[in-house]
Amino acid sequence: MKNFLKYTLVALAGSTLGLTSCGLDEYNPSAGNETVDSFETWKGLATYCYSPLATQLYSVYDFLSVAEGGTDMWLCPSGNRDYAKQLIYYDGLTTNTNASNKLFKQAYTTIPSCNSVIANADKVVGGTEEEKAKIVAEAKTLRAFYNLLLVTYYGPVTLTTEEVGNVNTKPVRSTVEDFYQSITTDLKEAAEALDNTPVDGNYARVTKKTALGILARAYAQGAGEGLQEDGKSYWQRAREVAEDIITNSSAYNVYLYDNIDDLWAQENNRNNKEALFIASGANATLSDMKNYYVKNNLFTYTICNPNKLTDLYTRSDKGNYYLGRTNNNTFAPSKYSIDVFDPSWDRRWENTFMTAFGMFSMTDPDHQWVGPYAGTCVTITPPIVKKYGINTKFTGKKIYPYIDMKVVEGGAYNQYVPSGVWPKGETSGNPDKLLQVKNAYVVDYPVALDDNRFAIVMSKETRTPEEKAQSQYFTLNIDDLYGSSEYSTEFKTEQFDGTNSYQLYPSLIKFNWCYNGSWGSGLNTKNGDMMIMRTAEIYLIAAEACQQLNDPAAAAKYLEPLRIRATRPGATTPALGTVTEDVIFDEYAREMAGELNRWALLKRHHAFEDRLAKYNKRAAKFFNPERHYLRPISADFLNQIDNKNQYGDNGYGTTPGKGF
């Protein structure tokens, strides 16, 4: 045991292993005089097993592109039409493609730390047996999670049993069945040992509901491989586990918000009651976060840059204390992702996509960084009227700010938080008039034709020229963005209305935060909590399993709560009808858009060929079912083992065979 821990201490020297939201000083392996077989050292290694979650998997673009790219839901926007094309479109995907290469290494190399914790618990001096059992259960939960990533995205690779410091240079592939048997065994044992209270009361650590939730996900994913357990199909087991979680939700401390707005409210991001498993972001209200290494910039990839229409939306992204830096712009919704929503009743639309962009003011006299209220207004000039097709009657009118932002000092970095939203029609700049909202990026649908707070509005419904003429803002019909000369499902790549509007797109906002403690060291980092799994997915898995088991009525029963809580006041939830596989796909899209699960869903239903042909024709052109149901094995991994040619690369042509 001393050898593996010495190895770990060297590898992690200077690193902090604590979880980010609840105290980074939980354990630092280089800071104390602990002996290598002490309880605290061993516990620190268990904490290290969490490290890829917040530092890489759920904070940078790589895993997002692997887990959501190459599906029916996401495209490259016209401003970056070839960015990550290997994963978004299967165009040139190979073993050294950065994102899939990194994901493999992050999962594969963390498992030995989990193994070391599990294998050496009985050698640890100190701690109670109950404490040790919970920490072992944590390690089993995490090991199962990383193994599930590997088998989902890379298929029958190696189910490694190596501990830290032991390197197998001639690994042998395991079977898919072996993987799922290990995963489900780990999770069942972990669920038995864990309870509802996380270790040290740290909500970023796993609990019983985490293990059970991942178990339901694992059974659903394994069902796509045709697996059985004790004579039962994995679909049946997925249904049983999901139904148990739902039926006994109070016993497991499982919660489903009854209003979709509360799920995505900024004040509910930390310790969200619906979260089953999170990657915790650094809390910048604490001054000692200044040197923390987690920097989540996912939002910069999913949001468009309204300053592309610089004469209308005049605030540069380098000084946008409301949206943050909007400079990457690489991940945009397909037309299917737009059409699947009916915002006339479904508030998941505006909780998922931002389609209206207004300026911000900063009326706090101590931080008027963008000038006084009047100075943040945009005057509609004759050139703007002509260029954007705005009715001439609005010439000389002003576009007033939508929101007021203030600066909070005293933590690790300046924090930019809303003072409130200006009411429609307000022009005084009196901060007493500001309204409080749950999420500064959720703009109520529909934007009124006479709203004076927006420069740009992307309309879900096609507005006629007569309807556009009633608004002083620039109206862009979303449907007009699609239909390139090469692919009907792609974004247009050149101006179609005399403006740069073709570079805009409805922007995923689930990774954008602006509450006190969420902003990082620059405007391009925001470190909120990422939900790896939440309760709604359990309802979806239950419905999915029921549908696959030919019980559509039961499937509907589990979809209805998600639809009802998303229904806007005054609207009626539409009847669901018979739940088919396509209905399942649609409900996952509405509820879980962008939440790093779409590729896995389509894989387990063997749906790529059909869905890509309909909704992502560019990807369909390159998709090869002989290899693209798996991501390529990491080139770095292959180059470090002695049996590369025997191991194989999953059919990507860099080895003689695929390896299985």
XYZ file of C-alpha atoms in Angstrom:
660
model
C 0.000 0.000 0.000
C 2.836 2.383 0.745
C 4.085 2.075 -2.818
C 0.816 3.045 -4.461
C 0.254 5.931 -2.099
C 3.781 7.229 -2.519
C 3.181 7.172 -6.257
C -0.019 9.113 -5.804
C 1.560 11.683 -3.537
C 4.267 12.380 -6.085
C 1.748 12.648 -8.910
C -0.482 14.985 -6.939
C 2.096 17.056 -5.109
C 0.794 20.562 -4.705
C -2.720 19.568 -5.735
C -5.778 20.082 -3.606
C -8.095 17.126 -3.466
C -11.031 18.740 -1.724
C -14.302 19.172 -3.567
C -14.832 22.595 -4.899
C -18.021 23.905 -3.375
C -17.646 22.813 0.194
C -14.109 23.380 1.310
C -10.978 22.928 -0.692
C -8.859 22.298 2.331
C -10.495 18.928 2.890
C -7.262 17.174 2.080
C -3.965 18.207 0.582
C -1.515 15.313 0.240
C 1.511 17.577 0.242
C 0.494 19.643 3.239
C 0.663 17.377 6.233
C 2.778 14.813 8.002
C 0.397 11.934 7.493
C 1.888 8.484 7.115
C 1.041 6.862 3.823
C -1.145 4.209 5.431
C -3.199 6.702 7.449
C -6.920 7.105 7.125
C -6.618 10.733 5.990
C -4.163 9.875 3.225
C -6.325 7.031 1.994
C -9.396 9.242 2.167
C -7.520 11.877 0.155
C -6.917 9.327 -2.573
C -10.652 8.580 -2.599
C -11.320 12.287 -3.037
C -8.910 12.366 -5.952
C -11.187 9.900 -7.751
C -13.595 12.813 -8.256
C -11.015 15.069 -9.883
C -11.751 14.513 -13.621
C -15.397 15.479 -13.145
C -14.947 19.176 -12.425
C -11.480 19.732 -13.842
C -12.137 18.301 -17.312
C -15.187 16.196 -18.109
C -17.836 18.723 -17.142
C -15.969 21.992 -17.546
C -14.437 22.014 -21.052
C -15.756 21.353 -24.541
C -14.187 17.920 -25.097
C -16.697 15.625 -23.400
C -19.613 17.781 -24.518
C -18.574 17.227 -28.136
C -18.211 13.472 -27.581
C -21.452 13.035 -25.652
C -23.683 15.319 -27.742
C -21.860 15.588 -31.081
C -22.697 13.358 -34.005
C -26.375 13.276 -33.121
C -29.647 14.703 -34.377
C -29.503 17.705 -32.036
C -26.324 19.708 -32.615
C -24.455 21.339 -35.501
C -21.537 23.660 -36.065
C -22.856 27.192 -36.596
C -21.932 29.068 -39.744
C -19.264 31.142 -38.022
C -17.335 27.971 -37.051
C -18.719 25.395 -39.460
C -15.786 22.963 -39.220
C -15.006 23.231 -35.513
C -14.844 19.725 -34.020
C -16.255 18.373 -37.286
C -14.708 15.013 -36.422
C -17.209 14.566 -33.585
C -20.130 16.676 -34.769
C -20.113 15.114 -38.252
C -17.792 12.046 -38.117
C -15.668 13.860 -40.689
C -12.051 12.779 -40.131
C -12.690 11.178 -36.736
C -9.655 9.131 -35.748
C -7.616 7.941 -32.780
C -5.852 11.243 -32.217
C -9.001 13.376 -32.330
C -8.402 15.476 -29.235
C -11.712 15.196 -27.404
C -12.255 11.438 -27.715
C -8.561 10.881 -27.014
C -8.816 12.881 -23.771
C -12.049 11.278 -22.583
C -10.583 7.797 -22.850
C -7.499 8.771 -20.864
C -9.447 10.669 -18.191
C -11.713 7.712 -17.453
C -9.153 4.932 -17.879
C -6.429 6.521 -15.763
C -8.696 7.399 -12.832
C -9.965 3.856 -12.353
C -6.680 2.636 -10.769
C -7.135 5.231 -8.012
C -10.611 3.813 -7.355
C -9.141 0.302 -7.375
C -6.456 1.297 -4.867
C -9.008 2.745 -2.462
C -11.176 -0.370 -2.667
C -8.373 -2.912 -2.472
C -6.524 -1.381 0.471
C -9.303 -0.379 2.834
C -8.510 -3.149 5.277
C -4.899 -1.919 5.592
C -5.806 1.611 6.626
C -4.977 2.747 10.147
C -7.612 4.992 11.682
C -11.196 5.811 10.869
C -14.249 3.804 11.819
C -15.478 0.792 9.903
C -18.573 2.751 8.907
C -16.447 5.584 7.533
C -14.293 3.163 5.577
C -17.323 1.358 4.168
C -18.801 4.619 2.864
C -15.551 5.696 1.264
C -15.153 2.308 -0.417
C -18.715 2.683 -1.662
C -17.840 6.107 -3.062
C -14.911 4.582 -4.942
C -17.118 1.794 -6.302
C -19.699 4.310 -7.502
C -17.050 6.355 -9.273
C -15.335 3.306 -10.712
C -18.652 2.158 -12.128
C -19.284 5.607 -13.574
C -15.920 5.726 -15.355
C -16.315 2.145 -16.587
C -19.753 3.048 -17.916
C -18.192 5.934 -19.868
C -15.614 3.565 -21.335
C -17.984 0.814 -22.396
C -20.590 3.276 -23.710
C -18.238 5.276 -25.895
C -15.428 2.787 -26.598
C -17.039 -0.635 -26.243
C -15.114 -3.722 -25.113
C -11.880 -2.166 -23.871
C -10.027 -3.304 -20.748
C -11.823 -3.684 -17.441
C -8.722 -2.715 -15.533
C -8.022 -4.064 -12.076
C -4.637 -2.360 -11.787
C -3.901 -0.128 -8.820
C -2.084 3.188 -8.900
C 1.536 2.738 -9.935
C 1.017 -0.601 -11.649
C 1.049 -0.324 -15.436
C -0.128 -3.108 -17.703
C 1.678 -2.667 -21.027
C -0.101 -5.618 -22.635
C -3.753 -5.056 -21.755
C -6.387 -7.505 -22.942
C -9.863 -6.427 -23.933
C -12.790 -7.468 -21.770
C -16.254 -8.257 -23.065
C -19.165 -5.855 -22.947
C -20.906 -8.357 -20.678
C -17.957 -8.300 -18.274
C -18.115 -4.514 -18.116
C -21.793 -4.356 -17.281
C -21.554 -7.137 -14.725
C -18.776 -5.218 -12.970
C -20.636 -1.907 -13.218
C -23.923 -3.193 -11.856
C -22.223 -5.170 -9.077
C -20.258 -2.108 -7.969
C -23.356 0.057 -7.944
C -25.558 -2.404 -6.076
C -22.881 -2.872 -3.421
C -22.342 0.877 -3.198
C -26.063 1.569 -2.831
C -26.185 -0.873 0.093
C -23.332 0.878 1.907
C -24.199 4.502 1.182
C -26.965 6.492 2.817
C -28.483 9.902 2.130
C -25.757 11.851 3.923
C -22.570 12.448 1.925
C -19.159 12.010 3.488
C -18.326 15.073 5.625
C -21.713 16.537 4.693
C -20.173 17.591 1.359
C -22.989 17.648 -1.176
C -20.504 17.183 -4.020
C -19.841 13.621 -2.879
C -21.977 10.678 -3.970
C -24.792 9.185 -1.892
C -27.203 6.286 -2.194
C -29.327 8.080 -4.803
C -26.224 8.603 -6.950
C -25.442 4.896 -7.042
C -29.052 3.975 -7.771
C -29.377 6.619 -10.472
C -26.249 5.475 -12.285
C -27.459 1.883 -11.918
C -30.695 2.774 -13.747
C -28.661 4.504 -16.453
C -26.314 1.519 -16.759
C -29.178 -0.952 -17.160
C -30.750 1.238 -19.853
C -27.458 1.543 -21.715
C -26.726 -2.168 -21.392
C -30.224 -2.949 -22.640
C -29.139 -1.600 -25.986
C -26.546 -4.393 -26.039
C -29.273 -6.998 -25.538
C -28.038 -7.971 -22.063
C -29.890 -9.902 -19.390
C -29.476 -10.441 -15.662
C -30.892 -13.476 -13.899
C -33.196 -14.149 -16.827
C -34.509 -10.595 -16.968
C -33.758 -8.173 -19.761
C -31.803 -5.073 -18.841
C -34.848 -3.036 -19.910
C -36.828 -4.756 -17.179
C -34.059 -4.133 -14.658
C -33.849 -0.466 -15.719
C -37.577 -0.144 -15.186
C -37.414 -1.778 -11.770
C -34.594 0.420 -10.506
C -36.112 3.618 -11.896
C -39.543 2.803 -10.488
C -38.015 2.027 -7.105
C -36.294 5.426 -7.043
C -39.504 7.223 -8.021
C -41.766 5.273 -5.657
C -39.385 5.647 -2.711
C -38.140 9.113 -3.572
C -38.556 10.501 -0.061
C -36.605 7.607 1.433
C -33.730 8.273 -0.981
C -33.912 12.074 -0.664
C -34.824 12.288 -4.347
C -36.686 15.414 -5.410
C -38.408 16.643 -8.576
C -39.161 20.353 -8.773
C -42.786 21.013 -9.620
C -41.857 24.092 -11.679
C -39.221 23.966 -14.411
C -38.219 27.559 -13.639
C -37.088 26.514 -10.165
C -34.875 23.772 -11.587
C -32.869 26.325 -13.587
C -33.132 29.240 -11.139
C -29.711 30.750 -10.527
C -30.112 30.590 -6.754
C -30.743 26.839 -7.000
C -27.585 25.986 -8.922
C -25.549 25.178 -5.818
C -26.871 22.094 -4.038
C -29.754 21.738 -6.484
C -32.440 19.548 -4.913
C -33.017 17.652 -8.148
C -29.358 16.719 -8.609
C -28.391 13.088 -8.064
C -24.738 13.552 -8.987
C -22.801 16.758 -9.629
C -19.450 18.135 -10.692
C -19.059 21.005 -8.262
C -17.807 24.368 -9.414
C -15.431 26.603 -7.487
C -17.275 29.025 -5.217
C -15.661 32.380 -5.940
C -17.195 34.066 -2.897
C -14.269 32.451 -1.054
C -11.055 34.408 -1.468
C -8.875 31.266 -1.432
C -10.438 30.184 -4.740
C -8.187 32.594 -6.613
C -5.611 29.949 -7.457
C -8.048 27.093 -8.023
C -7.490 25.268 -11.269
C -11.087 24.572 -12.359
C -12.131 26.935 -15.121
C -15.480 26.065 -16.706
C -15.900 27.768 -20.070
C -18.624 25.603 -21.597
C -21.017 28.520 -22.027
C -18.621 30.267 -24.405
C -19.090 27.420 -26.875
C -22.878 27.220 -26.676
C -23.780 30.911 -26.844
C -23.756 32.976 -30.011
C -22.229 36.445 -30.157
C -24.917 39.119 -30.617
C -22.127 41.652 -31.146
C -21.804 40.184 -34.661
C -24.529 42.779 -35.281
C -22.254 45.384 -33.793
C -24.263 48.464 -34.761
C -27.368 47.051 -33.083
C -25.933 45.118 -30.131
C -23.082 47.447 -29.310
C -21.471 45.803 -26.297
C -18.310 43.869 -27.153
C -17.972 40.438 -25.611
C -14.728 41.542 -23.941
C -16.725 43.883 -21.735
C -20.008 42.019 -21.444
C -20.646 41.770 -17.706
C -24.033 40.183 -18.376
C -23.487 37.393 -20.899
C -19.760 36.992 -20.340
C -17.325 36.322 -23.189
C -19.256 35.086 -26.195
C -16.202 34.326 -28.267
C -16.160 30.600 -29.144
C -19.599 30.038 -30.738
C -19.166 26.442 -31.881
C -22.178 24.449 -30.650
C -25.588 25.232 -32.098
C -28.952 23.440 -32.195
C -30.193 21.573 -35.228
C -33.553 22.457 -36.667
C -34.918 19.325 -35.019
C -33.812 20.728 -31.638
C -35.860 23.835 -32.400
C -38.894 22.123 -33.896
C -39.246 19.601 -31.081
C -40.337 22.406 -28.737
C -43.766 24.014 -28.727
C -43.210 27.116 -26.606
C -46.874 28.023 -26.685
C -47.158 25.723 -23.669
C -43.647 24.482 -22.831
C -41.397 26.710 -20.703
C -38.500 24.335 -21.257
C -38.017 26.322 -24.462
C -36.779 29.529 -22.831
C -35.095 27.611 -20.012
C -33.037 25.852 -22.681
C -32.420 28.469 -25.360
C -31.785 32.192 -25.243
C -33.296 33.822 -28.323
C -33.650 37.481 -27.314
C -30.656 39.732 -26.667
C -30.806 43.075 -24.906
C -28.199 45.428 -23.511
C -27.384 45.822 -19.829
C -26.951 48.824 -17.586
C -24.883 49.284 -14.418
C -26.639 51.945 -12.345
C -24.686 51.340 -9.144
C -22.798 54.652 -8.768
C -19.674 52.811 -7.576
C -19.485 50.608 -10.670
C -20.830 52.443 -13.688
C -18.416 50.604 -15.942
C -20.608 50.885 -19.023
C -21.747 54.426 -18.426
C -24.995 55.762 -16.945
C -28.347 54.230 -17.822
C -28.933 56.609 -20.720
C -25.501 55.812 -22.089
C -26.373 52.137 -22.529
C -29.319 52.832 -24.801
C -29.006 52.315 -28.555
C -30.566 54.894 -30.856
C -32.256 53.538 -33.950
C -30.719 55.559 -36.744
C -31.707 55.706 -40.431
C -28.819 53.376 -41.424
C -29.956 50.828 -38.820
C -33.538 51.091 -40.062
C -32.435 50.454 -43.624
C -29.967 47.666 -42.859
C -32.218 45.633 -40.553
C -35.553 46.303 -42.222
C -36.986 48.068 -39.190
C -40.066 50.201 -39.740
C -39.104 53.831 -40.434
C -41.561 54.982 -37.756
C -39.027 53.815 -35.151
C -36.281 56.110 -36.437
C -34.874 58.054 -33.494
C -36.388 55.692 -30.922
C -34.151 54.071 -28.346
C -33.557 50.466 -27.407
C -33.375 50.505 -23.622
C -31.418 48.060 -21.429
C -33.044 44.756 -20.532
C -31.191 44.117 -17.286
C -29.128 45.955 -14.691
C -25.902 44.402 -13.422
C -23.857 45.168 -10.318
C -20.400 44.211 -9.089
C -19.823 42.244 -5.883
C -16.292 42.437 -4.521
C -14.446 40.680 -1.716
C -14.179 37.114 -2.993
C -11.651 35.489 -5.276
C -12.763 37.590 -8.249
C -15.255 40.301 -9.064
C -18.747 38.885 -9.376
C -21.310 40.307 -11.801
C -24.848 39.735 -10.618
C -28.227 41.093 -11.670
C -29.770 43.943 -9.734
C -32.937 43.140 -11.621
C -34.694 43.280 -14.977
C -36.115 46.537 -16.281
C -39.881 46.340 -16.865
C -41.107 46.529 -20.452
C -41.730 50.153 -21.331
C -39.528 51.490 -18.529
C -37.280 54.388 -19.590
C -36.502 56.266 -16.369
C -33.454 54.313 -15.242
C -34.796 54.380 -11.673
C -33.426 51.224 -9.997
C -36.467 51.120 -7.733
C -38.403 49.906 -10.768
C -36.243 46.792 -11.278
C -37.949 43.394 -11.175
C -36.418 40.248 -9.690
C -36.291 37.134 -11.860
C -35.189 33.554 -11.220
C -32.744 33.395 -14.108
C -31.293 36.420 -15.865
C -30.857 34.463 -19.108
C -34.412 33.132 -19.291
C -36.421 35.600 -21.368
C -40.151 35.047 -21.130
C -41.764 33.762 -24.296
C -43.089 35.328 -26.409
C -41.298 38.666 -26.589
C -44.011 41.255 -27.112
C -44.065 43.038 -30.448
C -43.787 46.398 -28.658
C -40.979 45.453 -26.270
C -38.395 48.240 -26.061
C -35.645 46.272 -24.249
C -34.236 44.039 -26.968
C -31.975 44.658 -29.921
C -32.358 41.190 -31.449
C -35.201 38.695 -31.191
C -35.072 35.292 -32.864
C -38.625 34.143 -33.394
C -39.626 30.494 -33.100
C -42.728 31.181 -35.172
C -42.322 32.744 -38.582
C -43.245 36.400 -38.343
C -44.555 38.085 -41.441
C -43.148 41.411 -42.683
C -46.288 43.058 -41.310
C -45.657 41.566 -37.854
C -41.980 42.513 -37.942
C -42.967 46.077 -38.774
C -44.677 46.370 -35.394
C -41.398 45.964 -33.510
C -38.498 48.326 -33.038
C -36.124 45.411 -32.509
C -34.578 43.355 -35.312
C -36.660 40.209 -35.804
C -34.947 37.113 -37.140
C -37.049 34.076 -37.987
C -35.141 31.060 -36.711
C -36.202 28.929 -39.663
C -34.410 31.350 -41.990
C -31.054 30.371 -40.470
C -31.197 26.813 -41.832
C -30.696 25.403 -45.315
C -27.169 25.794 -46.646
C -26.427 25.295 -50.324
C -24.811 21.929 -49.490
C -27.045 20.427 -46.783
C -30.649 21.306 -46.076
C -30.181 20.643 -42.363
C -27.109 22.911 -41.986
C -26.900 26.585 -41.117
C -26.609 29.010 -43.980
C -23.032 30.138 -44.459
C -23.461 33.577 -45.965
C -25.645 36.620 -45.650
C -29.237 36.151 -46.731
C -30.698 39.437 -45.481
C -27.793 41.872 -45.877
C -26.668 41.451 -42.260
C -24.495 39.119 -40.201
C -27.583 37.464 -38.725
C -26.533 34.174 -40.306
C -23.890 33.911 -37.580
C -26.494 33.924 -34.802
C -28.380 30.946 -33.389
C -30.627 30.051 -30.434
C -28.143 29.606 -27.614
C -28.067 26.839 -25.016
C -27.948 28.518 -21.587
C -27.814 25.583 -19.177
C -24.110 26.196 -18.524
C -24.332 29.960 -18.086
C -24.493 31.405 -14.585
C -24.403 34.904 -13.153
C -24.941 34.593 -9.412
C -22.531 35.625 -6.686
C -19.782 33.022 -6.600
C -20.152 31.668 -10.129
C -17.812 33.962 -12.099
C -14.228 32.857 -12.569
C -11.028 34.793 -13.135
C -12.215 36.268 -16.425
C -15.424 36.854 -18.301
C -14.880 33.555 -20.127
C -15.109 31.292 -17.074
C -18.123 30.544 -14.911
C -17.899 27.825 -12.308
C -21.392 26.772 -11.402
C -22.344 23.229 -10.445
C -22.858 20.827 -13.330
C -25.560 18.197 -12.885
C -24.122 14.899 -14.097
C -27.448 13.240 -13.363
C -30.768 14.569 -12.115
C -34.137 13.177 -11.149
C -35.831 13.914 -14.468
C -33.547 11.396 -16.151
C -34.923 8.685 -13.856
C -38.453 9.465 -15.066
C -37.233 9.362 -18.653
C -35.458 6.030 -18.124
C -38.603 4.610 -16.543
C -40.671 5.763 -19.524
C -38.071 4.554 -22.014
C -37.905 1.103 -20.428
C -41.691 0.826 -20.296
C -41.961 1.756 -23.961
C -39.364 -0.848 -24.902
C -41.279 -3.411 -22.820
C -44.462 -2.666 -24.796
C -46.180 -0.806 -21.960
C -46.872 2.641 -23.481
C -49.489 3.531 -20.870
C -46.945 3.153 -18.080
C -44.431 5.124 -20.143
C -46.884 8.004 -20.406
C -47.337 7.981 -16.645
C -43.666 8.801 -16.159
C -43.488 11.443 -18.879
C -46.507 13.399 -17.696
C -44.924 14.907 -14.531
C -42.110 16.382 -16.609
C -44.533 17.874 -19.108
C -46.919 19.194 -16.463
C -44.220 21.030 -14.521
C -43.000 22.614 -17.776
C -46.437 23.965 -18.728
C -46.600 27.743 -18.613
C -49.320 29.396 -16.517
C -52.585 29.653 -18.378
C -51.670 26.956 -20.892
C -52.857 23.362 -21.070
C -50.486 20.433 -21.258
C -51.196 18.700 -24.583
C -52.347 15.115 -24.542
C -49.401 12.802 -25.029
C -50.974 10.059 -27.118
C -49.351 6.669 -27.601
C -45.748 6.675 -26.440
C -43.533 5.431 -29.256
C -39.776 5.344 -29.512
C -39.863 8.684 -31.334
C -41.881 10.172 -28.476
C -39.150 9.015 -26.093
C -36.508 10.676 -28.267
C -38.539 13.897 -28.323
C -39.097 13.982 -24.572
C -35.396 13.413 -23.915
C -34.663 16.296 -26.304
C -37.039 18.689 -24.568
C -35.972 17.813 -21.055
C -32.259 17.003 -21.386
C -31.038 19.105 -24.327
C -27.292 19.535 -24.076
C -26.889 17.546 -20.856
C -24.258 15.171 -22.249
C -26.429 12.135 -22.932
C -27.793 12.298 -26.502
C -25.133 10.156 -28.202
C -25.538 7.392 -25.631
C -29.323 7.481 -26.077
C -29.157 7.102 -29.855
C -26.527 4.384 -29.542
C -28.612 2.172 -27.289
C -31.534 2.464 -29.696
C -29.358 1.885 -32.769
C -30.886 5.057 -34.168
C -28.003 6.945 -35.768
C -28.717 5.923 -39.342
C -32.357 6.999 -39.242
C -31.993 10.127 -37.103
C -28.937 11.524 -38.867
C -30.500 11.058 -42.292
C -33.440 13.178 -41.168
C -31.858 15.829 -38.966
C -28.101 15.994 -39.526
C -27.477 15.182 -43.171
C -23.858 16.293 -43.071
C -23.141 13.744 -40.327
C -25.132 11.117 -42.222
C -22.791 11.531 -45.178
C -19.770 10.462 -43.117
C -21.394 8.067 -40.648
C -20.188 4.475 -41.041
C -22.075 2.016 -38.812
C -19.162 -0.407 -38.969
C -17.073 1.874 -36.761
C -19.017 4.930 -35.651
C -21.123 3.176 -33.027
C -17.904 3.415 -31.010
C -15.494 6.281 -30.563
C -11.853 5.593 -31.541
C -9.438 4.240 -28.953
C -7.022 6.880 -27.691
C -3.884 7.198 -29.822
C -1.899 8.080 -26.705
C -3.040 4.881 -25.024
C -2.233 2.763 -28.063
C 1.241 4.271 -28.382
C 2.031 3.447 -24.753
C 1.209 -0.249 -24.838
C 3.248 -3.081 -26.327
C 0.390 -4.819 -28.128
C -1.138 -1.930 -30.067
C -1.804 -3.945 -33.196
C -3.514 -6.739 -31.284
C -5.509 -4.357 -29.111
C -6.981 -2.513 -32.072
C -8.428 0.969 -32.467
C -12.158 0.134 -32.899
C -11.903 0.069 -36.672
C -10.422 3.482 -37.430
C -7.581 2.221 -39.615
C -4.507 2.943 -37.504
C -4.176 -0.726 -36.470
C -4.597 -3.884 -38.566
C -7.983 -4.621 -37.034
C -10.579 -3.156 -34.712
C -9.476 -5.442 -31.846
C -12.597 -7.484 -31.150
